[in-house]
Amino acid sequence: MSETQNIVSLSHVNDPATTPIFPGDPEFTLYTAATIKADGYYLQYLKQGEHTGTHWGAPAHFEIGGLTADQLDPADLYLPAVKIDVRARAGNEADYVLTVADLEEWESEHGRIPNGAAVIAWTGWESRWGTDSYANNDDSGVCHQPGFSIEAVQWLLTSGRLGRQGALGIDTFGPDPGNDSSYAVSKLLYGERRISLENLANLSALPTTGAHILAGGTVNRGGSGSPASIYALLG
């Protein structure tokens, strides 16, 4: 296997035509600001929120006094990864939440989740990207997406599997089920210093175990996170 085959992108392309915007987030715009013909160089101008498209979230996103993007260590963005496949259950129930039983079943087959891991839920939602079925809003405007249960996240935290440096990752808007407007999972996660990896893509190429996650992106002063190029490093 070549070196380039050892790197897999887990990020969607940022494109206003296809990138779903979380309700209430800033509009995402992108246009040509300079052309080679007119200006001698090509440049685009973009406006977006810190959580547009594939991104990571810092503790300050929900935690008063939590670490901001510029206060995180580089090691917070480089983590061993495990992938929990809940596509079948999420496909049958849009509001499905990953449970402690799901995690225990996974460990019975694959071994203990390493401390300080990025625990990534593969729900299959990435296949809906660019369509209204990604947000999956009902007639009342309530979003219906799968996520993590509070009990599962608490289990990961208290057991050390989400260690001092750890993350929840998912191929939806975020780790909370879409119909939870209290963001209870995010608040629990960020309150313990951990980060989130959201709107992930190409999870079929992420092995169940054995990879590491590397999250890039702009580190803004006082940032709540960043749109990101997130890579899986295999082997």
Short mmCIF file of C-alpha atoms in Angstrom, two decimals:
data_model
loop_
_atom_site.label_atom_id
_atom_site.label_comp_id
_atom_site.label_asym_id
_atom_site.label_seq_id
_atom_site.Cartn_x
_atom_site.Cartn_y
_atom_site.Cartn_z
CA MET A 1 0.00 0.00 0.00
CA SER A 2 1.41 3.41 -0.95
CA GLU A 3 1.66 6.31 1.47
CA THR A 4 -1.22 8.13 -0.24
CA GLN A 5 -3.43 5.07 0.23
CA ASN A 6 -2.73 5.31 3.96
CA ILE A 7 -4.60 8.63 4.17
CA VAL A 8 -8.38 8.92 3.81
CA SER A 9 -10.35 12.17 3.83
CA LEU A 10 -13.39 12.17 6.11
CA SER A 11 -14.55 15.65 5.08
CA HIS A 12 -17.28 16.81 2.74
CA VAL A 13 -16.42 19.46 0.14
CA ASN A 14 -17.58 22.85 1.39
CA ASP A 15 -20.03 24.11 -1.24
CA PRO A 16 -22.98 26.46 -0.62
CA ALA A 17 -24.98 24.48 -3.19
CA THR A 18 -24.81 21.26 -1.19
CA THR A 19 -23.61 21.94 2.36
CA PRO A 20 -26.53 21.68 4.83
CA ILE A 21 -26.61 24.48 7.39
CA PHE A 22 -27.67 23.76 10.93
CA PRO A 23 -30.81 25.78 11.73
CA GLY A 24 -29.85 29.20 13.07
CA ASP A 25 -26.22 29.03 11.95
CA PRO A 26 -24.79 31.81 9.74
CA GLU A 27 -25.39 31.66 6.01
CA PHE A 28 -22.58 30.11 3.96
CA THR A 29 -21.57 32.14 0.91
CA LEU A 30 -18.71 31.68 -1.53
CA TYR A 31 -17.94 33.78 -4.58
CA THR A 32 -15.07 34.72 -6.85
CA ALA A 33 -13.30 37.83 -5.56
CA ALA A 34 -10.47 37.95 -8.11
CA THR A 35 -9.71 36.33 -11.45
CA ILE A 36 -6.46 35.75 -13.26
CA LYS A 37 -7.78 37.60 -16.31
CA ALA A 38 -8.80 40.72 -14.36
CA ASP A 39 -6.42 40.69 -11.39
CA GLY A 40 -3.54 38.40 -12.25
CA TYR A 41 -4.55 35.84 -9.66
CA TYR A 42 -7.58 33.75 -8.66
CA LEU A 43 -9.20 34.13 -5.22
CA GLN A 44 -12.53 33.24 -3.63
CA TYR A 45 -14.18 35.05 -0.74
CA LEU A 46 -16.15 33.03 1.77
CA LYS A 47 -18.36 33.71 4.77
CA GLN A 48 -19.30 30.87 7.08
CA GLY A 49 -19.75 29.95 10.70
CA GLU A 50 -17.12 28.06 12.66
CA HIS A 51 -19.34 24.97 12.49
CA THR A 52 -20.13 24.96 8.77
CA GLY A 53 -19.76 21.64 6.95
CA THR A 54 -17.37 19.03 8.30
CA HIS A 55 -15.88 20.55 11.44
CA TRP A 56 -14.67 20.03 14.97
CA GLY A 57 -16.05 21.68 18.07
CA ALA A 58 -14.04 22.93 21.04
CA PRO A 59 -15.29 22.82 24.67
CA ALA A 60 -16.09 26.56 24.62
CA HIS A 61 -18.88 25.85 22.12
CA PHE A 62 -21.17 24.88 25.02
CA GLU A 63 -19.09 25.27 28.18
CA ILE A 64 -18.63 28.70 29.80
CA GLY A 65 -14.90 28.96 30.46
CA GLY A 66 -14.23 25.90 28.32
CA LEU A 67 -11.12 25.69 26.18
CA THR A 68 -11.28 27.63 22.93
CA ALA A 69 -9.80 26.46 19.65
CA ASP A 70 -6.52 28.28 20.27
CA GLN A 71 -6.20 26.79 23.77
CA LEU A 72 -6.35 23.16 22.68
CA ASP A 73 -3.19 21.12 22.33
CA PRO A 74 -2.30 19.69 18.90
CA ALA A 75 -2.67 16.25 20.48
CA ASP A 76 -6.37 16.98 21.07
CA LEU A 77 -6.82 16.80 17.30
CA TYR A 78 -4.85 13.58 16.75
CA LEU A 79 -6.57 10.56 18.27
CA PRO A 80 -6.91 6.79 17.83
CA ALA A 81 -10.24 6.07 16.20
CA VAL A 82 -12.88 3.37 16.48
CA LYS A 83 -15.98 3.13 14.28
CA ILE A 84 -19.30 1.88 15.62
CA ASP A 85 -21.61 0.80 12.79
CA VAL A 86 -25.24 1.58 13.67
CA ARG A 87 -26.47 2.08 10.10
CA ALA A 88 -29.08 -0.66 10.26
CA ARG A 89 -30.64 0.66 13.46
CA ALA A 90 -30.45 4.32 12.41
CA GLY A 91 -31.92 3.42 9.02
CA ASN A 92 -34.99 2.02 10.73
CA GLU A 93 -35.29 4.77 13.34
CA ALA A 94 -34.19 8.32 12.53
CA ASP A 95 -34.09 9.24 16.23
CA TYR A 96 -31.93 6.25 17.16
CA VAL A 97 -29.33 6.83 19.85
CA LEU A 98 -26.20 4.74 20.26
CA THR A 99 -26.47 2.88 23.57
CA VAL A 100 -24.18 1.35 26.17
CA ALA A 101 -25.34 -2.03 24.85
CA ASP A 102 -24.10 -1.04 21.37
CA LEU A 103 -20.69 -0.20 22.83
CA GLU A 104 -20.50 -3.41 24.86
CA GLU A 105 -21.52 -5.46 21.83
CA TRP A 106 -18.82 -3.72 19.77
CA GLU A 107 -16.17 -4.41 22.43
CA SER A 108 -17.15 -8.06 22.66
CA GLU A 109 -16.17 -8.39 19.01
CA HIS A 110 -13.33 -5.91 18.61
CA GLY A 111 -11.79 -5.47 22.06
CA ARG A 112 -11.72 -2.57 24.46
CA ILE A 113 -12.00 0.95 23.07
CA PRO A 114 -8.62 2.58 23.77
CA ASN A 115 -8.50 5.41 26.28
CA GLY A 116 -8.50 8.83 24.67
CA ALA A 117 -10.14 7.60 21.48
CA ALA A 118 -12.30 9.28 18.89
CA VAL A 119 -15.46 7.17 19.10
CA ILE A 120 -17.20 7.55 15.76
CA ALA A 121 -20.81 6.56 15.10
CA TRP A 122 -21.39 5.49 11.49
CA THR A 123 -25.10 6.12 10.99
CA GLY A 124 -25.20 6.24 7.19
CA TRP A 125 -26.49 9.81 7.28
CA GLU A 126 -23.65 11.02 5.04
CA SER A 127 -25.50 9.51 2.05
CA ARG A 128 -28.18 12.20 2.54
CA TRP A 129 -25.70 15.09 2.20
CA GLY A 130 -26.93 17.87 -0.08
CA THR A 131 -30.61 16.94 0.35
CA ASP A 132 -33.42 17.99 2.70
CA SER A 133 -33.39 14.48 4.15
CA TYR A 134 -30.06 15.26 5.83
CA ALA A 135 -31.68 17.66 8.33
CA ASN A 136 -34.80 15.47 8.08
CA ASN A 137 -37.08 18.12 9.58
CA ASP A 138 -40.68 17.21 10.30
CA ASP A 139 -43.67 19.48 9.65
CA SER A 140 -42.98 21.29 12.93
CA GLY A 141 -39.38 21.99 11.95
CA VAL A 142 -37.92 19.45 14.38
CA CYS A 143 -34.77 17.76 13.10
CA HIS A 144 -34.64 13.97 13.19
CA GLN A 145 -31.12 12.53 13.11
CA PRO A 146 -29.48 9.73 15.10
CA GLY A 147 -26.93 10.47 17.80
CA PHE A 148 -25.39 9.23 21.05
CA SER A 149 -27.34 8.53 24.21
CA ILE A 150 -26.44 10.35 27.43
CA GLU A 151 -25.88 6.99 29.12
CA ALA A 152 -23.41 5.86 26.44
CA VAL A 153 -21.39 9.08 26.67
CA GLN A 154 -21.34 8.96 30.46
CA TRP A 155 -20.12 5.35 30.25
CA LEU A 156 -17.35 6.34 27.85
CA LEU A 157 -16.29 9.22 30.10
CA THR A 158 -16.34 7.49 33.47
CA SER A 159 -14.54 4.42 32.11
CA GLY A 160 -11.72 6.51 30.62
CA ARG A 161 -12.43 5.49 27.06
CA LEU A 162 -13.04 9.15 26.35
CA GLY A 163 -9.93 10.22 28.18
CA ARG A 164 -8.47 13.65 28.83
CA GLN A 165 -7.98 13.76 25.08
CA GLY A 166 -10.93 12.14 23.32
CA ALA A 167 -13.77 12.86 20.93
CA LEU A 168 -17.17 11.85 19.70
CA GLY A 169 -17.52 11.73 15.93
CA ILE A 170 -20.57 11.26 13.72
CA ASP A 171 -21.82 11.73 10.16
CA THR A 172 -24.70 14.03 11.22
CA PHE A 173 -24.93 17.63 12.46
CA GLY A 174 -23.53 16.55 15.82
CA PRO A 175 -23.42 13.93 18.58
CA ASP A 176 -26.83 14.89 19.98
CA PRO A 177 -29.89 13.25 18.45
CA GLY A 178 -31.46 15.83 16.16
CA ASN A 179 -34.64 16.15 18.22
CA ASP A 180 -32.79 17.13 21.43
CA SER A 181 -32.80 20.92 21.50
CA SER A 182 -31.10 20.88 24.92
CA TYR A 183 -27.84 19.51 23.41
CA ALA A 184 -27.37 17.38 26.51
CA VAL A 185 -24.72 15.11 24.95
CA SER A 186 -22.65 18.04 23.67
CA LYS A 187 -22.78 19.78 27.04
CA LEU A 188 -21.67 16.62 28.81
CA LEU A 189 -18.86 16.06 26.31
CA TYR A 190 -17.55 19.62 26.31
CA GLY A 191 -17.90 19.92 30.06
CA GLU A 192 -15.26 17.21 30.33
CA ARG A 193 -12.84 19.01 27.94
CA ARG A 194 -13.38 16.62 25.01
CA ILE A 195 -14.11 17.63 21.40
CA SER A 196 -16.59 16.65 18.70
CA LEU A 197 -16.06 15.74 15.04
CA GLU A 198 -19.21 16.49 13.06
CA ASN A 199 -20.65 16.04 9.56
CA LEU A 200 -18.07 13.37 8.78
CA ALA A 201 -17.89 11.79 5.33
CA ASN A 202 -16.51 8.66 3.67
CA LEU A 203 -16.80 6.57 6.81
CA SER A 204 -16.94 3.39 4.71
CA ALA A 205 -13.19 3.90 4.18
CA LEU A 206 -12.48 4.21 7.91
CA PRO A 207 -11.55 0.82 9.40
CA THR A 208 -13.37 -0.35 12.49
CA THR A 209 -10.12 -0.16 14.48
CA GLY A 210 -6.48 0.68 13.90
CA ALA A 211 -6.72 4.19 12.40
CA HIS A 212 -5.94 7.59 13.83
CA ILE A 213 -7.91 10.78 13.22
CA LEU A 214 -6.15 14.06 12.41
CA ALA A 215 -8.31 17.19 12.36
CA GLY A 216 -7.04 20.35 10.69
CA GLY A 217 -8.73 23.69 10.14
CA THR A 218 -8.25 27.33 11.00
CA VAL A 219 -7.47 28.01 14.64
CA ASN A 220 -9.32 31.23 15.41
CA ARG A 221 -8.55 33.28 18.50
CA GLY A 222 -11.28 32.42 20.99
CA GLY A 223 -12.78 29.97 18.47
CA SER A 224 -15.59 27.56 19.23
CA GLY A 225 -14.24 25.13 16.65
CA SER A 226 -13.40 25.15 12.96
CA PRO A 227 -14.49 23.92 9.54
CA ALA A 228 -11.99 21.17 8.98
CA SER A 229 -10.17 18.80 6.77
CA ILE A 230 -10.35 15.64 8.87
CA TYR A 231 -8.18 12.71 7.83
CA ALA A 232 -7.98 9.08 8.83
CA LEU A 233 -4.41 7.81 8.94
CA LEU A 234 -4.45 4.09 8.37
CA GLY A 235 -2.00 1.44 9.46
#
